[in-house]
mmCIF file of C-alpha atoms and ligand atoms in Angstrom:
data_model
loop_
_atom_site.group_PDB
_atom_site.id
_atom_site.type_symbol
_atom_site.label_atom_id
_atom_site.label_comp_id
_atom_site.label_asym_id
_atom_site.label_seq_id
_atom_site.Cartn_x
_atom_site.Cartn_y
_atom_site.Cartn_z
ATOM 1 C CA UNK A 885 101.673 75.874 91.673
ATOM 2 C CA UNK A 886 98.753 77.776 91.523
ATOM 3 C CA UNK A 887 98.035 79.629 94.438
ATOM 4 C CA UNK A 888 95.516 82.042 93.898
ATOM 5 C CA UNK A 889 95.804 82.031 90.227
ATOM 6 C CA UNK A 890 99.066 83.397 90.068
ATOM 7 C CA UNK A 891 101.713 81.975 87.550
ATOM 8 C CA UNK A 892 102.631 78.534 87.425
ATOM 9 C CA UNK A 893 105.842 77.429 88.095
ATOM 10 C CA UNK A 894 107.225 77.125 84.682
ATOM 11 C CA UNK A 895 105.808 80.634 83.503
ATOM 12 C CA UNK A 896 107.373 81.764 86.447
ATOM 13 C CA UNK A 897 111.090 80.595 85.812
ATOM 14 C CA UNK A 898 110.742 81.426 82.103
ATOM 15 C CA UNK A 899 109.572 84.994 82.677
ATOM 16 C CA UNK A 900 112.280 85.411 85.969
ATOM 17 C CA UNK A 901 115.137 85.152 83.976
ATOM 18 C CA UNK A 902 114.645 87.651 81.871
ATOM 19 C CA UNK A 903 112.545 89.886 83.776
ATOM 20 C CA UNK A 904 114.496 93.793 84.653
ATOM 21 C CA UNK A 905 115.355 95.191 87.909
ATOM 22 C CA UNK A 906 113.120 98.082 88.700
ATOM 23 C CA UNK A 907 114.969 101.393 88.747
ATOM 24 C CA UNK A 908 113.485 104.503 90.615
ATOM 25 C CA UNK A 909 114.272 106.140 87.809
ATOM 26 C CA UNK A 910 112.577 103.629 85.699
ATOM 27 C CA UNK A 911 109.248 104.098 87.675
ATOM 28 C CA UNK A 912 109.491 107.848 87.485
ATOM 29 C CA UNK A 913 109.615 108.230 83.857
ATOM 30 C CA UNK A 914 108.034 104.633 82.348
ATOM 31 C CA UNK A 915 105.343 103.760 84.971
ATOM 32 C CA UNK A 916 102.773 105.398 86.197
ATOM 33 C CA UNK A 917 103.993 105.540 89.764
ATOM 34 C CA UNK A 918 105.761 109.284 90.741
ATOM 35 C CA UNK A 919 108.539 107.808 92.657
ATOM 36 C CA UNK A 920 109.719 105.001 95.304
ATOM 37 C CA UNK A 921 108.119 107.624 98.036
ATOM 38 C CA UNK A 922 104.372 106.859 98.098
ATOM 39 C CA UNK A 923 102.745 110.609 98.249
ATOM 40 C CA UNK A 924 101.650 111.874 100.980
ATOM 41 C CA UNK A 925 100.554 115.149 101.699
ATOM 42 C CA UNK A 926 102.661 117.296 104.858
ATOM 43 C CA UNK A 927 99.959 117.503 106.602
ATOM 44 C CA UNK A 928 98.542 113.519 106.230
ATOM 45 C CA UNK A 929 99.090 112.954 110.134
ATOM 46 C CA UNK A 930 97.824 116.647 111.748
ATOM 47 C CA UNK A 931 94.696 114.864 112.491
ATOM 48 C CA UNK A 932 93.960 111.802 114.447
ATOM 49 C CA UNK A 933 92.833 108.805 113.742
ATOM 50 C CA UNK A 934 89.742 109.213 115.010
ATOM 51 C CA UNK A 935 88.784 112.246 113.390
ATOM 52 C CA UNK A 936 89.783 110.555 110.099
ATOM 53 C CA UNK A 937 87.418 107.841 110.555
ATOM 54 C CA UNK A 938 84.498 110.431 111.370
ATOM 55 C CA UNK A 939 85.410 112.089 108.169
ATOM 56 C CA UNK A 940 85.709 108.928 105.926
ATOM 57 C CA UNK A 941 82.801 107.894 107.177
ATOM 58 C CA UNK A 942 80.342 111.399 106.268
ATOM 59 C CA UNK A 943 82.024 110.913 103.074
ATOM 60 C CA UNK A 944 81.347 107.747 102.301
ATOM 61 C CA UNK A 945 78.383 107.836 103.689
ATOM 62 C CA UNK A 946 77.414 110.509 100.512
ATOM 63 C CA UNK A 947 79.119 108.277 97.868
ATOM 64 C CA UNK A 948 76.658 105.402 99.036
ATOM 65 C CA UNK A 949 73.834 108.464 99.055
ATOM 66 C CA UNK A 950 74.897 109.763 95.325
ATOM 67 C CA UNK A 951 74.896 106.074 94.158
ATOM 68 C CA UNK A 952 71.033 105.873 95.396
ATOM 69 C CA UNK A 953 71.421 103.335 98.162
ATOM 70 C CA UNK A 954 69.115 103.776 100.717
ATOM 71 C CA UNK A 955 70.814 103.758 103.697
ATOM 72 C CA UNK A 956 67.981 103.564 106.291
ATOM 73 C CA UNK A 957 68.050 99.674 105.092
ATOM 74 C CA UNK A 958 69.647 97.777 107.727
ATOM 75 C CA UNK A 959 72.208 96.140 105.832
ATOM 76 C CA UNK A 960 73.824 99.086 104.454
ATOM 77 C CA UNK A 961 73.734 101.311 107.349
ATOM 78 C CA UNK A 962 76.618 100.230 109.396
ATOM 79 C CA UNK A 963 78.711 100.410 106.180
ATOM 80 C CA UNK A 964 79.987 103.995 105.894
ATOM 81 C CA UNK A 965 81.526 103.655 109.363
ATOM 82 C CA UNK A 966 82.644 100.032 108.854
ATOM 83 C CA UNK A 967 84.383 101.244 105.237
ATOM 84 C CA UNK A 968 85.837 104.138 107.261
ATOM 85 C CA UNK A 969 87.257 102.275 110.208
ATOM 86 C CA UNK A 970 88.196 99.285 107.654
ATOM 87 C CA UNK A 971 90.476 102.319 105.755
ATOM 88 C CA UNK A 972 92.271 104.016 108.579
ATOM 89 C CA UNK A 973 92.667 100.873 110.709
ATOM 90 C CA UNK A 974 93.604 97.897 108.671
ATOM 91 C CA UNK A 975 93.873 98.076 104.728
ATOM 92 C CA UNK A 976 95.263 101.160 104.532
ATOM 93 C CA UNK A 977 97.268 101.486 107.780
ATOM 94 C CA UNK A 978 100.861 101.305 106.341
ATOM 95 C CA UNK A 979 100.408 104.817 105.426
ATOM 96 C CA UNK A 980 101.285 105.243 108.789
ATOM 97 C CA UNK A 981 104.913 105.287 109.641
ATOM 98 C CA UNK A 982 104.328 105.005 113.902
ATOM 99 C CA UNK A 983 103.180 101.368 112.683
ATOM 100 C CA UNK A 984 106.180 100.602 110.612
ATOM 101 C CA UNK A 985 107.642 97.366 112.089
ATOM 102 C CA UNK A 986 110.819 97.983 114.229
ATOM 103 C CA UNK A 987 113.446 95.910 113.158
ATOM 104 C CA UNK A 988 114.624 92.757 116.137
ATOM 105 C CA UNK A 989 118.102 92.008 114.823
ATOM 106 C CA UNK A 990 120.492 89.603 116.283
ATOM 107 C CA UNK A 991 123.755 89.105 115.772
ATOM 108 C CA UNK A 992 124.835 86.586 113.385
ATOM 109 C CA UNK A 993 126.113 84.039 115.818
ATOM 110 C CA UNK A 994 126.506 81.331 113.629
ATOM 111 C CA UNK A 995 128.401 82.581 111.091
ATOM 112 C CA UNK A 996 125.356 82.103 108.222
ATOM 113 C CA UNK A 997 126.873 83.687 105.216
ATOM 114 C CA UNK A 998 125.132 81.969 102.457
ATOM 115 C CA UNK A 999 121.736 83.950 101.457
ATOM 116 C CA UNK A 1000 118.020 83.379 103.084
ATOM 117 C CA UNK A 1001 115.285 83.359 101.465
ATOM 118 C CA UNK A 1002 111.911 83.745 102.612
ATOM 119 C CA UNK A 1003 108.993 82.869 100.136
ATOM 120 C CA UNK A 1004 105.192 82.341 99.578
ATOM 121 C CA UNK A 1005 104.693 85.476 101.533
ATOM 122 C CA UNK A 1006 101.017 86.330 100.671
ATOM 123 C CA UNK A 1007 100.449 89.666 100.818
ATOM 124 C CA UNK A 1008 97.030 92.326 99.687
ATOM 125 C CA UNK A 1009 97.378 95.355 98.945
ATOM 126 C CA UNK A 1010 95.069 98.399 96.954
ATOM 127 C CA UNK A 1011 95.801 99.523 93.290
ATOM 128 C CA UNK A 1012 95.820 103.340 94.229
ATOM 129 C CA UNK A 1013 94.312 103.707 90.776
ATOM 130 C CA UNK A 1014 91.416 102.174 91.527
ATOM 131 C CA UNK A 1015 91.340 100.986 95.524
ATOM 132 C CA UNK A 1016 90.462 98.018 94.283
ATOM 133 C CA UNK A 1017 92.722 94.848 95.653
ATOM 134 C CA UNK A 1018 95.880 93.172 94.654
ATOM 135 C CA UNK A 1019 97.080 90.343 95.986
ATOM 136 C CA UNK A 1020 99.410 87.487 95.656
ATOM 137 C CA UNK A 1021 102.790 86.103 97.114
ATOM 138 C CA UNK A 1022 106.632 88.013 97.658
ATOM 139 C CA UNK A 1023 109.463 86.017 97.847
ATOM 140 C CA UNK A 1024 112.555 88.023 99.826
ATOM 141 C CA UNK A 1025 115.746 87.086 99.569
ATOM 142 C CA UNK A 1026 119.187 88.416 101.645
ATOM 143 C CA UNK A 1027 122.745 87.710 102.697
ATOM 144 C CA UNK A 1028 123.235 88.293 106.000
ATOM 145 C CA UNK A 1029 126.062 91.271 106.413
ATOM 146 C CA UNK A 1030 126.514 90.101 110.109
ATOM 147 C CA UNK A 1031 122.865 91.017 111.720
ATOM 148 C CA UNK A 1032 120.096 88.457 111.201
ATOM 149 C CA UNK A 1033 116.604 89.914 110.856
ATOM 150 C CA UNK A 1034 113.590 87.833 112.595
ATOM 151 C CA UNK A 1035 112.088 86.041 110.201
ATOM 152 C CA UNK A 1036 108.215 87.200 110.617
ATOM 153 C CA UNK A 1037 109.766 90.550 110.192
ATOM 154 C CA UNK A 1038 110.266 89.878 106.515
ATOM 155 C CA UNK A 1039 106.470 89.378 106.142
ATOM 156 C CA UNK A 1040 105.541 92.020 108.463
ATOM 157 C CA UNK A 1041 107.588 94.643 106.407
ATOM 158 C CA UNK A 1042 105.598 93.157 103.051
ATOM 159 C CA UNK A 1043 102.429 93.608 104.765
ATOM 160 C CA UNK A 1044 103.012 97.045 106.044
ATOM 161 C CA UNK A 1045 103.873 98.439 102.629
ATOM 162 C CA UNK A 1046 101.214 96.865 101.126
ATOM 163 C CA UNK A 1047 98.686 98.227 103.820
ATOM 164 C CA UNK A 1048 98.642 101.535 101.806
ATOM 165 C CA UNK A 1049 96.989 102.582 98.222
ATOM 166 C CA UNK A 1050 99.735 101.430 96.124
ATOM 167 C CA UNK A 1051 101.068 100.143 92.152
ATOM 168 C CA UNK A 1052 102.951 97.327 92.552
ATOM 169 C CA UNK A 1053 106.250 98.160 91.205
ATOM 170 C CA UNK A 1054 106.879 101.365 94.073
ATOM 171 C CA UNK A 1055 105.299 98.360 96.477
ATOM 172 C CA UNK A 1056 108.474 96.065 94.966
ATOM 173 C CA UNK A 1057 110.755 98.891 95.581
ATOM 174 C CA UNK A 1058 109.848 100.222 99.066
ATOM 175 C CA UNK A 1059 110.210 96.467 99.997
ATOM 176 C CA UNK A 1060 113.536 95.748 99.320
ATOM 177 C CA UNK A 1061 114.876 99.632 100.343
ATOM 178 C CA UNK A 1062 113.772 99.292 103.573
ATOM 179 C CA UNK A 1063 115.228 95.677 104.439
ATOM 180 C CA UNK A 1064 118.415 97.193 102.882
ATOM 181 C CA UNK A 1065 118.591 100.079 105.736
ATOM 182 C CA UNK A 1066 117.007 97.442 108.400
ATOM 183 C CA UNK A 1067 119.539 94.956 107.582
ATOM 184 C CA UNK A 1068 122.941 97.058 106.117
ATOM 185 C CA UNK A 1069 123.421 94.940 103.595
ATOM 186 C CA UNK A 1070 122.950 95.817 99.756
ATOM 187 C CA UNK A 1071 122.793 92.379 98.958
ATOM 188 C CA UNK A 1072 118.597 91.751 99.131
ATOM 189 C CA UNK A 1073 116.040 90.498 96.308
ATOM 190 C CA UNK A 1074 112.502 90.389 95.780
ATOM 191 C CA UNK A 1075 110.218 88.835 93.258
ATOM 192 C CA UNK A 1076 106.072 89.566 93.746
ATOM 193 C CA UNK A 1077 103.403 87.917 91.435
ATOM 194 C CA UNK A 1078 100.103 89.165 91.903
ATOM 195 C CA UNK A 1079 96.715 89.629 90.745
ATOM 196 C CA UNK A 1080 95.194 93.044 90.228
ATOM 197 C CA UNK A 1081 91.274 92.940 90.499
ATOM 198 C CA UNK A 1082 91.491 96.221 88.251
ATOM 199 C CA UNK A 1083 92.358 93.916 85.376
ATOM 200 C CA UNK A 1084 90.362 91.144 86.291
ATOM 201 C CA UNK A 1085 87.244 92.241 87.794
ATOM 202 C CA UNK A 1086 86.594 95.504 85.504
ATOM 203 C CA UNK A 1087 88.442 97.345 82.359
ATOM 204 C CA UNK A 1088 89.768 94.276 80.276
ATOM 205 C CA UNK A 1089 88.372 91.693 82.312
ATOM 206 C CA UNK A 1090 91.401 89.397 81.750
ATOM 207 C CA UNK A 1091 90.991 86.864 84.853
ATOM 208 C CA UNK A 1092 94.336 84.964 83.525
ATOM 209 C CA UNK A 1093 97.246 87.322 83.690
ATOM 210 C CA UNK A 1094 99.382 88.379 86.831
ATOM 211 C CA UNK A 1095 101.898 90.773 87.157
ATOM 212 C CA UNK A 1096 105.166 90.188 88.046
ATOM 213 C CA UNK A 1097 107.709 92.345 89.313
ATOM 214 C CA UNK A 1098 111.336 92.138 90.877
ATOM 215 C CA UNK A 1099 114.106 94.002 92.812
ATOM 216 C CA UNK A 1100 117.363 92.915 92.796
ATOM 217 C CA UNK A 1101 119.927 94.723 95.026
ATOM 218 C CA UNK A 1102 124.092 94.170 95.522
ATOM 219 C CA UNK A 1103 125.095 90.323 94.537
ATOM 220 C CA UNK A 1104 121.806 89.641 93.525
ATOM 221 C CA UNK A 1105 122.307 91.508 90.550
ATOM 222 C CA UNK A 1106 125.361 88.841 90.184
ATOM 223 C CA UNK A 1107 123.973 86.416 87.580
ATOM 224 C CA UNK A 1108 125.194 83.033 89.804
ATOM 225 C CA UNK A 1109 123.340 84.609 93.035
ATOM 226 C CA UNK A 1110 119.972 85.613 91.109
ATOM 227 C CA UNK A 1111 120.065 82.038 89.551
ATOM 228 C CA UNK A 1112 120.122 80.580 92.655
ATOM 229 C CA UNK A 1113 117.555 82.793 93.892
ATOM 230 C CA UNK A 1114 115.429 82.254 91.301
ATOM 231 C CA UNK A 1115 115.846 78.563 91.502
ATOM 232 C CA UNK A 1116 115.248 78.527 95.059
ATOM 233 C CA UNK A 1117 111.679 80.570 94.138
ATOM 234 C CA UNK A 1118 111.184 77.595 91.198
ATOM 235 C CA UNK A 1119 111.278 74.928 93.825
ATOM 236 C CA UNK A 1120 109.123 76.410 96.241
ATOM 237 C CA UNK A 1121 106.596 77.478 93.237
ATOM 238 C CA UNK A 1122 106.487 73.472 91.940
ATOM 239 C CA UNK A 1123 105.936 72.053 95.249
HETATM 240 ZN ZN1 ZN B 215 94.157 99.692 89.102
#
């Protein structure tokens, strides 16, 4: 499959099996990401919404200014507040933890103990090195512990962590530690293959590559259950 240039199905299986879990610790000291936490500053919510998009805005408004654009032109004068509103509202709204998704669990009525796996999830998110996009697809898996999550609640938790600046490994992380607490289960794996526009678009220009990364949690990190995970990912990637 390609879907949106990601890897193709064979690359994908090849590189799967012998790809690590991410540790925190792992990310602290080998990445470049600080932690599973992203960083916020105490005081990040003390001021509204609002006010944030009146202050994006002025700012952005001078980047645009220092850059030379003339922004009596009609086409670029609508921008600051559009980039501003664009932040705090939509691509960058997972910073905010009022909008994190509250969990609708049911009770596992019938008996479904074998694992679930939601995949293709196409998600974008921001390199917080650059704010420039990644994007590409998550594939969740768990074993129900007796609750049962909603299914669009699986995507909706991928798109609210990725609605914040991010690096794709704490993005992997924050995934999979949150469905753990959501669900009380250990037992939940993720896999996400995505593009980062930083690579392609600028620096090393390398349009090819994607980035892979997984989380594997409980008896996914049971070689029999991540096979079958994996294999379940294979299928749905050759299709
Ligand atoms: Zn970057």
């Amino acid at each position: 499959m390609k879907q949106n240039g990601t890897t193709s199905a064979t690359q994908l299986s090849k590189l799967l099996k012998e790809l690590p879990t991410i540790s925190l610790d792992e990310i602290g000291d080998a990445h470049f990401a600080s932690g599973s936490d992203t960083p916020l500053r105490e005081d990040a919510f003390d001021i509204t919404d609002e006010r944030k998009i009146e202050l994006i805005e002025k700012h952005f408004r001078e980047i645009m200014l220092i850059m030379g654009l003339d922004l009596t032109d009609d086409s670029l004068a609508g921008t600051p507040k559009r980039v501003a509103k664009m932040y705090v509202k939509e691509i960058f709204s997972g910073l905010n933890p009022s909008l994190k998704p509250k969990p609708t669990l049911f009770e596992n009525k019938y008996k479904y103990g074998e694992m679930l796996v939601e995949k293709n999830i196409q998600f974008y998110s921001n390199c917080e090195h650059h704010f420039v996009p990644i994007y590409g697809l998550a594939h969740v898996a768990y074993i129900s512990s007796g609750k049962v999550i909603g299914l669009s609640k699986i995507n909706r938790i991928v798109q609210y962590f990725s609605k914040r600046p991010q690096v794709q490994e704490r993005l992997t992380v924050q995934i999979v530690e949150e469905l753990k607490l959501m669900l009380d289960t250990q037992d939940v794996a993720i896999v996400m293959d995505a593009k980062h526009l930083c690579v392609s678009s600028r620096g090393v220009q390398d349009t090819a590559s994607s980035t892979i990364t997984a989380h594997y949690s409980g008896k996914f990190k049971e070689e029999k259950t991540k096979d079958e995970f994996l294999a379940h990912i294979y299928q749905s990637a050759s299709r």
